[in-house]
XYZ file of C-alpha atoms in Angstrom:
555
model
C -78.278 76.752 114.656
C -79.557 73.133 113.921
C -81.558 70.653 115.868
C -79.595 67.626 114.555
C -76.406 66.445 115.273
C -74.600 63.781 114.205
C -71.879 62.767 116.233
C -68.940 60.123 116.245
C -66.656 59.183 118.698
C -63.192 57.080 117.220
C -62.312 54.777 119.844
C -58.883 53.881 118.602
C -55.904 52.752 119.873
C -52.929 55.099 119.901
C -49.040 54.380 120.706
C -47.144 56.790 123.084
C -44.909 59.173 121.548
C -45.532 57.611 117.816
C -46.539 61.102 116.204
C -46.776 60.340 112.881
C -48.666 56.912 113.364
C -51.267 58.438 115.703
C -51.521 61.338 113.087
C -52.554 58.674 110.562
C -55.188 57.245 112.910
C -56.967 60.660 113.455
C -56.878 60.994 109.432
C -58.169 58.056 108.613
C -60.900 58.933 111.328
C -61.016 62.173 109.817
C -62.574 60.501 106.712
C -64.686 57.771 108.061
C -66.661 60.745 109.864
C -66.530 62.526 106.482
C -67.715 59.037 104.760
C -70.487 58.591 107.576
C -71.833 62.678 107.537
C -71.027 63.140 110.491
C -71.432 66.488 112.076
C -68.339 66.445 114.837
C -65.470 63.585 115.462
C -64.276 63.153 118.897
C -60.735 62.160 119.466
C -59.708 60.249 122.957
C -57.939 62.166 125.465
C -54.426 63.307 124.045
C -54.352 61.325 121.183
C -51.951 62.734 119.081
C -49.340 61.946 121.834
C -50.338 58.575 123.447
C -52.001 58.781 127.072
C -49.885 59.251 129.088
C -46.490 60.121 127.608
C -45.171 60.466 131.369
C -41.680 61.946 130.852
C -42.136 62.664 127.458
C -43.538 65.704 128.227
C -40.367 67.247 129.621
C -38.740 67.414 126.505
C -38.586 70.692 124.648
C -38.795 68.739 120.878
C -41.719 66.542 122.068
C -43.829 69.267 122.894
C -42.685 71.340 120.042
C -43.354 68.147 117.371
C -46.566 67.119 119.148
C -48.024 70.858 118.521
C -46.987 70.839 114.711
C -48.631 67.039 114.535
C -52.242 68.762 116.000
C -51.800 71.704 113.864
C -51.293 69.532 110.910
C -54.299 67.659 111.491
C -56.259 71.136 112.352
C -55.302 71.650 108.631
C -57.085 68.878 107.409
C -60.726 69.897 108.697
C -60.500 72.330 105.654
C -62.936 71.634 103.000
C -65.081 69.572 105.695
C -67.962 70.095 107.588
C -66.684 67.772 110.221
C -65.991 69.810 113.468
C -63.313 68.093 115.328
C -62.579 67.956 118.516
C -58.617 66.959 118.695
C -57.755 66.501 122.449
C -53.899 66.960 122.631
C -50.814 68.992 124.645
C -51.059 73.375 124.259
C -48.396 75.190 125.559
C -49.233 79.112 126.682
C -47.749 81.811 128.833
C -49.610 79.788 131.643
C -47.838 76.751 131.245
C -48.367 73.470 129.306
C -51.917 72.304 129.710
C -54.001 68.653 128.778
C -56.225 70.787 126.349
C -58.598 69.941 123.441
C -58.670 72.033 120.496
C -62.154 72.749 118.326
C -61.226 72.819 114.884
C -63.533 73.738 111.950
C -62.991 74.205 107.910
C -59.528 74.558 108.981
C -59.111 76.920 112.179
C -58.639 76.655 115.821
C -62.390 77.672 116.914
C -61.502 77.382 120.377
C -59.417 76.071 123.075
C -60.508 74.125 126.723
C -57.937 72.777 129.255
C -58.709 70.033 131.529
C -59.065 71.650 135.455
C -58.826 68.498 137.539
C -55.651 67.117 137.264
C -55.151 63.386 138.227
C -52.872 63.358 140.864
C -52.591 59.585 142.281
C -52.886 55.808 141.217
C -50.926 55.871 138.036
C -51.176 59.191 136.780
C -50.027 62.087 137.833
C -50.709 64.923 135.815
C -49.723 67.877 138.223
C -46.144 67.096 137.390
C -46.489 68.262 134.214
C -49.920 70.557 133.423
C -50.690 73.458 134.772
C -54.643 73.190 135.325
C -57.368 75.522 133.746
C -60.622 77.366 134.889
C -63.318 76.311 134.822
C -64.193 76.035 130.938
C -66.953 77.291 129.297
C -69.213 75.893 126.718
C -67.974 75.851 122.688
C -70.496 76.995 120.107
C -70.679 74.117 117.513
C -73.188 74.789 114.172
C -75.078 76.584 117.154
C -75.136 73.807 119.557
C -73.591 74.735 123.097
C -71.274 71.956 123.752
C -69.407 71.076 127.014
C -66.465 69.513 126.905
C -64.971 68.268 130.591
C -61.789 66.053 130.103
C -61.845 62.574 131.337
C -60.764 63.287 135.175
C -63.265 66.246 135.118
C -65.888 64.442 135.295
C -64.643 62.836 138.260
C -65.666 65.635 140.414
C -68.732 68.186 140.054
C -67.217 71.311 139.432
C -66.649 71.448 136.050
C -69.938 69.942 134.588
C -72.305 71.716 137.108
C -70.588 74.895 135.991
C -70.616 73.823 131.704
C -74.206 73.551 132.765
C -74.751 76.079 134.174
C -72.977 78.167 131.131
C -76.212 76.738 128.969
C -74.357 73.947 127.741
C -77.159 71.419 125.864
C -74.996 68.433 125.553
C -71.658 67.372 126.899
C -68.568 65.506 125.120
C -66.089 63.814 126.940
C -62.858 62.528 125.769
C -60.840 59.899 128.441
C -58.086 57.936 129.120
C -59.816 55.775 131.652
C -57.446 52.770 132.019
C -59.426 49.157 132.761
C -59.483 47.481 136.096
C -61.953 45.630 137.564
C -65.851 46.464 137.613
C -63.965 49.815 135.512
C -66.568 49.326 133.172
C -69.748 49.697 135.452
C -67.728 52.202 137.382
C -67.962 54.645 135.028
C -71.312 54.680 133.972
C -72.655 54.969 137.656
C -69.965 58.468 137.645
C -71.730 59.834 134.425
C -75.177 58.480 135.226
C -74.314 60.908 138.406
C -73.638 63.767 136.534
C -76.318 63.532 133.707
C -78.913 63.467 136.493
C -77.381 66.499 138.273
C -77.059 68.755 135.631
C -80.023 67.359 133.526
C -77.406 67.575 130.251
C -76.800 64.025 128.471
C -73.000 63.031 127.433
C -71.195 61.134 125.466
C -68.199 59.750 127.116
C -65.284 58.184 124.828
C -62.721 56.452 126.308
C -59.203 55.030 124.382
C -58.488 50.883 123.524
C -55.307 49.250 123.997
C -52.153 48.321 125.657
C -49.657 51.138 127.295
C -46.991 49.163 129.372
C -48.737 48.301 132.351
C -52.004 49.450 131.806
C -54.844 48.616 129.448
C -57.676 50.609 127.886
C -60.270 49.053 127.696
C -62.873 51.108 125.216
C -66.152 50.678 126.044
C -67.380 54.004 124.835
C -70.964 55.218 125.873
C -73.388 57.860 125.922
C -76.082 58.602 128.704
C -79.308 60.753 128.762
C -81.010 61.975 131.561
C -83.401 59.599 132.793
C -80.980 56.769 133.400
C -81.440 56.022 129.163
C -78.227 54.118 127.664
C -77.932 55.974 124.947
C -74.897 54.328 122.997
C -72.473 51.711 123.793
C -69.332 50.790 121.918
C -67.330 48.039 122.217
C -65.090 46.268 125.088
C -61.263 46.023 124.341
C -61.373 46.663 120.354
C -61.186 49.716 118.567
C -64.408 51.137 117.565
C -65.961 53.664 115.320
C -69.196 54.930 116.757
C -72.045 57.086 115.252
C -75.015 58.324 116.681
C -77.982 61.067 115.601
C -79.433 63.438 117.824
C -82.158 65.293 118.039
C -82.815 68.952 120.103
C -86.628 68.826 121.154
C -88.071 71.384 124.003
C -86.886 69.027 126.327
C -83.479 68.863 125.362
C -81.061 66.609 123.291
C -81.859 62.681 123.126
C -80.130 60.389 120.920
C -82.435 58.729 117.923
C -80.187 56.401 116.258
C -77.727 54.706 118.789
C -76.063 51.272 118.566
C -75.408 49.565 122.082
C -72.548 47.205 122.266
C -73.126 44.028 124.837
C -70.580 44.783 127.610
C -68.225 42.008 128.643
C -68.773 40.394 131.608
C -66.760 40.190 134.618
C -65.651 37.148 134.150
C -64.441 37.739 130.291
C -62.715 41.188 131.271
C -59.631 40.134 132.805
C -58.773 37.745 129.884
C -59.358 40.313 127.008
C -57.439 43.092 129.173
C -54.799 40.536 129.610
C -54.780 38.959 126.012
C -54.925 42.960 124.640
C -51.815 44.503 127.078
C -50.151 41.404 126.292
C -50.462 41.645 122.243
C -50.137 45.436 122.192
C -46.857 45.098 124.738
C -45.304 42.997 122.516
C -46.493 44.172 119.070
C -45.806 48.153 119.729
C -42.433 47.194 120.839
C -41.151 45.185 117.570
C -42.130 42.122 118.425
C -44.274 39.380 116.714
C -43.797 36.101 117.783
C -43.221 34.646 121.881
C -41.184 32.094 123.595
C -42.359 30.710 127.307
C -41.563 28.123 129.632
C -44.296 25.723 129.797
C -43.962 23.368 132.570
C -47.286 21.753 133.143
C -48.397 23.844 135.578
C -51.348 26.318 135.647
C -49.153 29.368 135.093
C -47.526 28.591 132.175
C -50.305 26.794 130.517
C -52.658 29.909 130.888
C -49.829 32.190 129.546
C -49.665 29.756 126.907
C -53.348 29.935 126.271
C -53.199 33.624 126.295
C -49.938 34.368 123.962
C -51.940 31.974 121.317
C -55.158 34.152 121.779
C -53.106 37.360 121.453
C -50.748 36.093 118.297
C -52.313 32.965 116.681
C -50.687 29.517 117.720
C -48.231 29.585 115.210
C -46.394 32.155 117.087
C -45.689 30.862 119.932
C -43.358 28.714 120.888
C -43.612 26.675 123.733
C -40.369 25.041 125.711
C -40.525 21.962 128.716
C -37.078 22.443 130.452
C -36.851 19.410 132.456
C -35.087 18.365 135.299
C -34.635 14.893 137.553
C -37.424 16.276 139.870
C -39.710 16.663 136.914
C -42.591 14.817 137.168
C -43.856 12.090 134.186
C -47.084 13.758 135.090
C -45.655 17.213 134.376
C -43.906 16.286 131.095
C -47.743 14.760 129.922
C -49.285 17.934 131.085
C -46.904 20.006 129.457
C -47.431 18.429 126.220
C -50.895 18.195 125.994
C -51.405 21.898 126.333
C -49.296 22.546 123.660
C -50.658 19.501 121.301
C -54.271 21.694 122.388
C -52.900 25.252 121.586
C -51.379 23.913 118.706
C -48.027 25.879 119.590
C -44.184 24.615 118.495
C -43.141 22.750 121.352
C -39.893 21.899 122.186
C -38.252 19.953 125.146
C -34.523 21.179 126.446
C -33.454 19.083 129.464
C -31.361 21.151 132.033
C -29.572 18.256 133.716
C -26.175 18.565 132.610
C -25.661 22.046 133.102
C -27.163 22.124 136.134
C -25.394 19.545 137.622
C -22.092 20.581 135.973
C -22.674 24.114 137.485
C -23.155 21.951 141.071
C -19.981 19.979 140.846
C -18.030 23.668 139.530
C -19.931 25.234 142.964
C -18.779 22.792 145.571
C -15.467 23.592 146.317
C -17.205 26.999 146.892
C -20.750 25.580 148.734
C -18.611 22.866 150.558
C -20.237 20.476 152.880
C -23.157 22.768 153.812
C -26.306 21.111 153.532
C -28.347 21.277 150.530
C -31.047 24.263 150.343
C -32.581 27.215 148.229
C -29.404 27.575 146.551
C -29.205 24.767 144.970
C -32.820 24.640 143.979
C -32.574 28.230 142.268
C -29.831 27.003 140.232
C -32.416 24.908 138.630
C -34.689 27.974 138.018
C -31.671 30.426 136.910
C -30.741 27.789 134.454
C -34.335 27.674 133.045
C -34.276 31.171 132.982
C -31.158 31.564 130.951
C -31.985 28.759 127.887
C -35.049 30.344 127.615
C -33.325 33.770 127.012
C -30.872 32.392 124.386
C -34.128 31.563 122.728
C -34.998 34.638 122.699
C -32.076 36.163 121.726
C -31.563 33.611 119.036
C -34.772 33.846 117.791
C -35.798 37.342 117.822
C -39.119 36.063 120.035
C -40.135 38.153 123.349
C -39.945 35.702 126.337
C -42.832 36.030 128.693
C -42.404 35.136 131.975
C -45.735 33.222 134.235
C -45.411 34.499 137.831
C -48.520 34.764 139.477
C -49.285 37.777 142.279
C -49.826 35.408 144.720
C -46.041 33.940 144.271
C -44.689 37.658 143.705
C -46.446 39.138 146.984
C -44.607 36.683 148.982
C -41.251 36.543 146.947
C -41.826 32.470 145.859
C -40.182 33.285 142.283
C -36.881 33.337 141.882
C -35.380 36.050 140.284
C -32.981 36.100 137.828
C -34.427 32.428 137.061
C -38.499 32.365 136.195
C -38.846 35.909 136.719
C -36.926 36.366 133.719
C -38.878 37.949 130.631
C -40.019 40.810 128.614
C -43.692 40.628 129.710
C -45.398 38.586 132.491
C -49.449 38.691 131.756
C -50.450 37.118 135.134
C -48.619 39.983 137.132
C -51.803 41.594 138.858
C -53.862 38.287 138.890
C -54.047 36.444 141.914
C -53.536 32.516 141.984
C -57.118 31.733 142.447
C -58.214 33.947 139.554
C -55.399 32.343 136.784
C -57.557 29.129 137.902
C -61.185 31.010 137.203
C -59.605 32.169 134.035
C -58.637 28.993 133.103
C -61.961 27.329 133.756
C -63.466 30.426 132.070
C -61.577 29.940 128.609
C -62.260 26.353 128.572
C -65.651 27.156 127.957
C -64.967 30.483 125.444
C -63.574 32.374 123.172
C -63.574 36.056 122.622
C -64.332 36.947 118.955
C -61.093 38.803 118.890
C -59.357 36.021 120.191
C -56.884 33.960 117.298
C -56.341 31.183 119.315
C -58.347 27.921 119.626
C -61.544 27.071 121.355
C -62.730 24.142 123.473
C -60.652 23.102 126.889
C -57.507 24.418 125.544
C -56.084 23.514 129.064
C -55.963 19.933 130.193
C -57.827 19.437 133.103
C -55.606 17.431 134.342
C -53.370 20.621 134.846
C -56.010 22.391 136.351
C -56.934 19.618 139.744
C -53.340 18.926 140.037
C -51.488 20.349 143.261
C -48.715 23.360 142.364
C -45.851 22.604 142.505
C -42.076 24.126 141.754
C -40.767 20.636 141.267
C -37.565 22.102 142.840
C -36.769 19.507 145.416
C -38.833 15.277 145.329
C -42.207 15.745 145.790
C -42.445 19.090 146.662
C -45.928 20.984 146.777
C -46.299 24.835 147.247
C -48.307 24.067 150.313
C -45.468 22.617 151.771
C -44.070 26.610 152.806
C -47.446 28.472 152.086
C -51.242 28.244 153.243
C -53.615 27.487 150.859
C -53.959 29.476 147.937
C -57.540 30.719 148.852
C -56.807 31.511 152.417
C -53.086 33.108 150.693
C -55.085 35.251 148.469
C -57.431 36.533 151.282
C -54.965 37.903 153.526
C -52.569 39.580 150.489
C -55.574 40.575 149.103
C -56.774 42.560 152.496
C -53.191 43.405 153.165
C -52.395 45.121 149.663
C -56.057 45.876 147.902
C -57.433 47.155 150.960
C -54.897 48.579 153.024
C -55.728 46.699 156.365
C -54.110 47.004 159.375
C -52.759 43.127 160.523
C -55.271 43.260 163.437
C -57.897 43.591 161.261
C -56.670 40.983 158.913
C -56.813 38.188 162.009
C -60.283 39.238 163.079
C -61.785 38.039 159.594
C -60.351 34.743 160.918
C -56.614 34.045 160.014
C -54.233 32.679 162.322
C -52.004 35.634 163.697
C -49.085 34.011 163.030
C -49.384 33.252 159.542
C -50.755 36.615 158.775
C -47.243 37.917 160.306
C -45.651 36.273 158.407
C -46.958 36.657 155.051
C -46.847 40.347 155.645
C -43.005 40.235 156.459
C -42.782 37.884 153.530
C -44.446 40.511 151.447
C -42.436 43.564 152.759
C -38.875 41.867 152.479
C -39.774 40.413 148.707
C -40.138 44.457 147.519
C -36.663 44.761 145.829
C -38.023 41.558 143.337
C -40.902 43.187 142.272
C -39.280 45.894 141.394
C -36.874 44.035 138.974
C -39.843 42.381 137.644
C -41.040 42.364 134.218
C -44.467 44.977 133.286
C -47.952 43.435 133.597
C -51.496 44.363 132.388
C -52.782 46.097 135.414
C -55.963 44.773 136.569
C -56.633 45.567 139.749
C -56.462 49.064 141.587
C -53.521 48.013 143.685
C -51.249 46.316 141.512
C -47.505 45.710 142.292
C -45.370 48.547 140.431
C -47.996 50.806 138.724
C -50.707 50.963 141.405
C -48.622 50.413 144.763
C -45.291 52.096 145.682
C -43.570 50.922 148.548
C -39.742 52.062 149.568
C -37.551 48.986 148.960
C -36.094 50.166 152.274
C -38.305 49.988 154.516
C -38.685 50.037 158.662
C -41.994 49.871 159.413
C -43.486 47.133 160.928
C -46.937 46.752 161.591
C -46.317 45.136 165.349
C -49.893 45.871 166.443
C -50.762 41.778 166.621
C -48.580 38.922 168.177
């Protein structure tokens, strides 16, 4: 038995289904904590595999390989006094299980499965664990150690009963993805259960980019009393160490560094900057190609990609037609003379008016409309992906969530793209952002600082330039009162009544919500976004392309 423990917690950032690389990770954690003294590593929730591996887990070899990988680096504890704890896949006569495994000088000292599965928002576990009982405590050098996994701490159960067990300290591993106020979130769930079961824990959550979601870090440890014990960092990986001490009164932390948190307002950039550099990086990538058009969109994708990669790496394109404006063509160029991104200009004119004049025996004398207009995008859409293809860069695409709620992009045209950072982000927020960036930039940031994006781009109207002098207000409300009723009708769930009594107009709100039903089938061609909200299109709400209902309780 012992009354110190020292006790790290690797917040890393793992890649689905990449075995070997994840096994490297956990090594080379495996001797830092060996290097630092430490007593017992912590790994994040299924590490060896990537969180989540979704489908992954149905095949017979995955499971098979992922075993050998923990088992392997079970192996590797001999000749250590590290105790790890190695959260990863276990198959038994029960089932396959979430588990953790306590290894020590060698040995599988015990196993714990997780008990509450996840079952909604973007996980759902039940399709492939079976869940466990409640777990006991593990003996560690004496110590008795809880260890609930990630969505077990969610509910009381699990804890209350650990504590109950004469557990002394609890260890949590997660794959908690980020969305907004995640962070703070969190800590008021395990200040909860620290003050009901009078047991401090340390809670470490993943970093990084998985598709659509991003992990965020922010690793932490809480003592009874309301006493921030530990913080780690926001959005980068992490290596955290912190001494303990057992007194009559239980175990309290005596050498813990605390991490400033990010603020609200920095989150959504770093999660986006982070899903956007792991998306493309993890998947072969290293260098970008975008359409940059002058407007806020593409100038804060811009502004991102060049955070994410370094300017060099990006490559910026103005694909002009007769309806661009001289205004747009200044913009365009000044954000990328800023960013200090390659910036090319490839005018569309000919083709798309060769395409017309091929179309009209077709289109006849019907008047001009949306057709004709798409054309433009389309055309955009496929230079920029001969860019790509030529050039070996990923092409993100800009669309906002405002413009994809209510179907203004035009697929096949600017939706094209391997990666669209602004997916889950609301018009009115890509301006915040912008404002926001101006004014900073994140240490882990590669791109420039000072007003990156022209103002100039920023006060200016939105526009499509699709048709002379056309303004996105000429079809839609304003953007603020836009974002209001998407945001009650998809964040919140509200019923249209309810949506006019905060004070829209009936008809509009109608409208945007058949807008936003019949505009379904082009989300779900879309390209993946960081989420960053708790409802966002794809990963966080699924709605039947087909679809009858009609919320006719208003008009």
């Amino acid at each position: 038995m012992t009354d110190q423990l020292r006790i790290a917690l690797a917040q890393l950032n793992p890649k689905v289904g990449d075995l070997s690389g994840n096994l490297a990770l956990a090594r080379k954690a495996l001797d830092d904590a060996k290097a630092a003294r430490a007593d017992i590593l912590m790994l994040s929730e299924l590490f060896l595999t990537g969180y989540f591996p979704d489908d992954l887990l149905f095949k017979e070899q995955f499971i098979k390989d992922a075993i050998g990988t923990a088992r392997a680096l079970v192996a590797d504890t001999k000749g250590t006094d590290v105790v790890l704890i190695l959260p990863t896949i276990w198959l038994d006569v029960t089932g396959l299980h979430n588990a953790v495994l306590v290894a020590e000088h060698g040995d599988i000292t015990a196993i714990r499965y997780k008990r509450e599965l996840p079952n909604s928002d973007v996980f759902y576990e039940k399709r492939y664990f079976e869940p466990g009982p409640l777990p006991l405590p593990v003996s560690i050098k004496g110590v008795s150690v809880g260890i609930p996994i990630c969505e077990d701490v969610w509910h009381t159960p699990v804890c209350e009963h650990l504590a109950m067990r004469g557990a002394e300290i609890m260890l949590c591993p997660n794959g908690s993805p980020y969305w907004t106020n995640k962070q703070h979130i969190r800590k008021d769930l395990v200040r909860a259960r620290v003050a009901e079961d009078g047991v401090p824990m340390l809670y470490l959550n993943q970093v990084g980019g998985q598709d659509e979601l991003v992990f965020d870090g922010a690793s932490f440890a809480m003592e009874p009393g309301d006493k921030l014990a530990v913080q780690g960092r926001s959005f980068e990986p992490d290596f955290i160490v912190s001494d303990w001490t057992r007194s009559e009164n239980g175990w309290t932390c005596t050498n813990g560094r605390i991490e400033e948190l990010t603020s609200v307002e920095e989150a959504p950039w770093r999660a986006c900057v982070l899903g956007l550099r792991d998306y493309v990086q993890k998947n072969g990538f290293s260098h970008v190609v975008l359409g940059l058009s002058g407007g806020i969109d593409s100038a804060v994708v811009a502004a991102m990609a060049a955070d994410a990669f370094g300017p060099e790496k990006v490559h910026a394109i103005m694909l002009p037609y007769r309806y661009t404006s001289e205004a747009s063509l200044r913009d365009a160029k000044d954000c990328a003379d800023r960013l200090g991104v390659r910036y090319d200009v490839v005018a569309i004119g000919d083709p798309v008016d060769n395409a017309l004049n091929e179309l009209q025996p077709i289109f006849g004398n019907r008047p001009i409309d949306i057709a004709e207009e798409n054309i433009q995008s389309r055309m955009r859409g496929t230079i920029l992906m001969a860019v790509s293809n030529k050039l070996g860069s990923m092409l993100l695409t800009t669309g906002n969530k405002s413009e994809m709620g209510v179907g203004y992009a035009t697929i096949y045209g600017d939706m094209n793209g391997g990666y669209n950072p602004l997916k889950d982000m609301f018009k009115m927020d890509v301006y915040a952002l912008a404002a926001w960036r101006n004014k900073h930039l994140p240490g882990d940031c590669l791109g420039r600082a000072g007003e990156v994006i022209p103002q100039s781009i920023i006060d200016k109207a939105p526009s499509a330039e699709l048709r002379p002098d056309q303004t996105d207000q000429d079809s839609l409300p304003p953007y603020l009162v836009l974002d209001d009723i998407l945001t009650c009708i998809v964040e919140e769930e509200m019923a249209l009544d309810d949506v006019v009594a905060r004070g829209h107009d009936a008809a509009l709100v109608t409208r945007i919500a058949r807008l936003l039903n019949i505009a379904e089938y082009k989300r779900r061609q879309s390209a993946p976004g960081p989420k960053i909200t708790p409802r966002a299109f794809g990963q966080g709400r699924k709605y039947p392309i087909t679809n009858g209902y009609k919320d006719g309780t208003i008009g």
